[in-house]
Amino acid sequence: MRVFEIDFHDNEKIVLKVRQHWIILLWPIWKFLLVSSLGVVGLYYYGDRFDLLLGMLLFVTWLLIAFDLSLHDFFRWYLNVYIVTNQRIINVTHTTIFRRQTTEAPLGRVQDVTHKTLGFISMLFNYGDVIVQTAGHQTLIHFEMVPKPKNIHREITRVVANYHHQPIFENKPKFIQESV
């Protein structure tokens, strides 16, 4: 199924593929546990008002709704991806499972790459944002809450320099070597 595929140019190679940090999945897990526990509490207090079959049906329906809410968040995390190739930077964002927006910037237009951490928790778990600014239409590719933003920043800078044939950061950081 071609819905989730990205079309690459001839001779284009993926240098880096990044998703958001795993910590972003804590909220869907917490949401599932909270909504599920509300279903258990509701079944405990109001279960005697219903027939056993109807009570179980309501409980299972409640769990399926809780699971669906969390599964939707997981799919958004999994399908939203940032890709750096030897020719361009691509940001694929899904608002729903079948609704996506793809933003890309050729490496020749990249003007500025910055990274930032978002606070104490961000520093503790080593995640943050990487922002790539381009010339022309002021396209901004924002890598949100990605792991090891400093290493991603260095790798994007290295790839852009190689694209312009300027040796910079000859040695890949260890994180980049492991993920490619």
PDB file of C-alpha atoms in Angstrom, residues 43-140:
ATOM      1  CA  LEU A  43     -18.229  -1.432  36.817  1.00  0.00           C
ATOM      2  CA  TYR A  44     -17.543  -1.948  40.514  1.00  0.00           C
ATOM      3  CA  TYR A  45     -20.041   0.670  41.702  1.00  0.00           C
ATOM      4  CA  TYR A  46     -22.735   0.352  39.046  1.00  0.00           C
ATOM      5  CA  GLY A  47     -22.234  -3.221  37.843  1.00  0.00           C
ATOM      6  CA  ASP A  48     -25.088  -4.585  39.958  1.00  0.00           C
ATOM      7  CA  ARG A  49     -27.551  -2.313  38.136  1.00  0.00           C
ATOM      8  CA  PHE A  50     -26.977  -4.106  34.859  1.00  0.00           C
ATOM      9  CA  ASP A  51     -27.375  -7.629  33.651  1.00  0.00           C
ATOM     10  CA  LEU A  52     -23.990  -9.419  33.716  1.00  0.00           C
ATOM     11  CA  LEU A  53     -23.828  -9.602  29.921  1.00  0.00           C
ATOM     12  CA  LEU A  54     -24.756  -5.936  29.484  1.00  0.00           C
ATOM     13  CA  GLY A  55     -22.273  -4.884  32.188  1.00  0.00           C
ATOM     14  CA  MET A  56     -19.457  -6.815  30.546  1.00  0.00           C
ATOM     15  CA  LEU A  57     -20.417  -5.425  27.136  1.00  0.00           C
ATOM     16  CA  LEU A  58     -20.289  -1.865  28.492  1.00  0.00           C
ATOM     17  CA  PHE A  59     -16.946  -2.559  30.182  1.00  0.00           C
ATOM     18  CA  VAL A  60     -15.399  -4.060  27.040  1.00  0.00           C
ATOM     19  CA  THR A  61     -16.730  -1.132  24.983  1.00  0.00           C
ATOM     20  CA  TRP A  62     -15.181   1.272  27.480  1.00  0.00           C
ATOM     21  CA  LEU A  63     -11.826  -0.532  27.250  1.00  0.00           C
ATOM     22  CA  LEU A  64     -11.955  -0.483  23.453  1.00  0.00           C
ATOM     23  CA  ILE A  65     -12.557   3.275  23.491  1.00  0.00           C
ATOM     24  CA  ALA A  66      -9.615   3.741  25.869  1.00  0.00           C
ATOM     25  CA  PHE A  67      -7.435   1.505  23.695  1.00  0.00           C
ATOM     26  CA  ASP A  68      -8.487   3.370  20.542  1.00  0.00           C
ATOM     27  CA  LEU A  69      -7.551   6.731  22.068  1.00  0.00           C
ATOM     28  CA  SER A  70      -4.093   5.442  22.951  1.00  0.00           C
ATOM     29  CA  LEU A  71      -3.597   3.556  19.700  1.00  0.00           C
ATOM     30  CA  HIS A  72      -4.341   6.715  17.716  1.00  0.00           C
ATOM     31  CA  ASP A  73      -1.594   8.552  19.634  1.00  0.00           C
ATOM     32  CA  PHE A  74       0.838   5.672  19.063  1.00  0.00           C
ATOM     33  CA  PHE A  75       0.181   5.649  15.319  1.00  0.00           C
ATOM     34  CA  ARG A  76       0.719   9.401  15.123  1.00  0.00           C
ATOM     35  CA  TRP A  77       4.051   8.946  16.919  1.00  0.00           C
ATOM     36  CA  TYR A  78       5.072   6.053  14.658  1.00  0.00           C
ATOM     37  CA  LEU A  79       4.006   7.638  11.367  1.00  0.00           C
ATOM     38  CA  ASN A  80       5.437  11.116  12.041  1.00  0.00           C
ATOM     39  CA  VAL A  81       9.010  10.872  10.864  1.00  0.00           C
ATOM     40  CA  TYR A  82      11.909  13.168  10.041  1.00  0.00           C
ATOM     41  CA  ILE A  83      14.212  11.985   7.270  1.00  0.00           C
ATOM     42  CA  VAL A  84      17.545  13.424   6.176  1.00  0.00           C
ATOM     43  CA  THR A  85      18.861  12.169   2.857  1.00  0.00           C
ATOM     44  CA  ASN A  86      21.908  13.086   0.834  1.00  0.00           C
ATOM     45  CA  GLN A  87      19.692  15.489  -1.187  1.00  0.00           C
ATOM     46  CA  ARG A  88      16.970  16.879   1.098  1.00  0.00           C
ATOM     47  CA  ILE A  89      15.323  17.003   4.513  1.00  0.00           C
ATOM     48  CA  ILE A  90      11.798  15.601   4.773  1.00  0.00           C
ATOM     49  CA  ASN A  91       9.217  16.036   7.524  1.00  0.00           C
ATOM     50  CA  VAL A  92       6.201  13.715   7.349  1.00  0.00           C
ATOM     51  CA  THR A  93       3.391  14.674   9.731  1.00  0.00           C
ATOM     52  CA  HIS A  94       0.152  12.719  10.123  1.00  0.00           C
ATOM     53  CA  THR A  95      -2.797  14.491  11.719  1.00  0.00           C
ATOM     54  CA  THR A  96      -4.839  11.309  11.338  1.00  0.00           C
ATOM     55  CA  ILE A  97      -3.785   7.914  10.058  1.00  0.00           C
ATOM     56  CA  PHE A  98      -4.682   8.698   6.437  1.00  0.00           C
ATOM     57  CA  ARG A  99      -4.143  12.455   6.458  1.00  0.00           C
ATOM     58  CA  ARG A 100      -0.559  13.548   6.127  1.00  0.00           C
ATOM     59  CA  GLN A 101       1.501  16.574   5.270  1.00  0.00           C
ATOM     60  CA  THR A 102       4.974  16.248   3.805  1.00  0.00           C
ATOM     61  CA  THR A 103       7.379  19.173   3.960  1.00  0.00           C
ATOM     62  CA  GLU A 104      10.757  18.989   2.304  1.00  0.00           C
ATOM     63  CA  ALA A 105      13.743  21.244   1.857  1.00  0.00           C
ATOM     64  CA  PRO A 106      16.611  20.666  -0.569  1.00  0.00           C
ATOM     65  CA  LEU A 107      19.989  20.641   1.169  1.00  0.00           C
ATOM     66  CA  GLY A 108      21.165  23.457  -1.092  1.00  0.00           C
ATOM     67  CA  ARG A 109      18.648  25.817   0.513  1.00  0.00           C
ATOM     68  CA  VAL A 110      19.455  25.053   4.139  1.00  0.00           C
ATOM     69  CA  GLN A 111      20.745  28.231   5.777  1.00  0.00           C
ATOM     70  CA  ASP A 112      20.589  27.592   9.495  1.00  0.00           C
ATOM     71  CA  VAL A 113      20.319  24.610  11.821  1.00  0.00           C
ATOM     72  CA  THR A 114      19.696  25.095  15.536  1.00  0.00           C
ATOM     73  CA  HIS A 115      18.803  22.834  18.413  1.00  0.00           C
ATOM     74  CA  LYS A 116      17.346  23.511  21.824  1.00  0.00           C
ATOM     75  CA  THR A 117      16.384  21.617  24.932  1.00  0.00           C
ATOM     76  CA  LEU A 118      13.019  22.275  26.480  1.00  0.00           C
ATOM     77  CA  GLY A 119      13.745  22.293  30.220  1.00  0.00           C
ATOM     78  CA  PHE A 120      14.919  20.047  33.028  1.00  0.00           C
ATOM     79  CA  ILE A 121      13.026  16.907  31.933  1.00  0.00           C
ATOM     80  CA  SER A 122      14.266  17.467  28.390  1.00  0.00           C
ATOM     81  CA  MET A 123      17.855  17.658  29.606  1.00  0.00           C
ATOM     82  CA  LEU A 124      17.380  14.626  31.861  1.00  0.00           C
ATOM     83  CA  PHE A 125      16.049  12.410  29.057  1.00  0.00           C
ATOM     84  CA  ASN A 126      18.170  14.102  26.341  1.00  0.00           C
ATOM     85  CA  TYR A 127      15.484  15.228  23.937  1.00  0.00           C
ATOM     86  CA  GLY A 128      14.701  18.552  22.332  1.00  0.00           C
ATOM     87  CA  ASP A 129      13.947  20.379  19.110  1.00  0.00           C
ATOM     88  CA  VAL A 130      16.037  20.801  15.977  1.00  0.00           C
ATOM     89  CA  ILE A 131      15.037  23.649  13.683  1.00  0.00           C
ATOM     90  CA  VAL A 132      16.159  23.804  10.054  1.00  0.00           C
ATOM     91  CA  GLN A 133      15.649  27.120   8.287  1.00  0.00           C
ATOM     92  CA  THR A 134      15.910  27.451   4.536  1.00  0.00           C
ATOM     93  CA  ALA A 135      16.258  30.217   1.982  1.00  0.00           C
ATOM     94  CA  GLY A 136      13.540  31.247  -0.386  1.00  0.00           C
ATOM     95  CA  HIS A 137      10.032  30.732   0.883  1.00  0.00           C
ATOM     96  CA  GLN A 138      11.262  30.641   4.492  1.00  0.00           C
ATOM     97  CA  THR A 139      10.458  26.964   4.865  1.00  0.00           C
ATOM     98  CA  LEU A 140      10.981  25.870   8.425  1.00  0.00           C
TER      99      LEU A 140
END
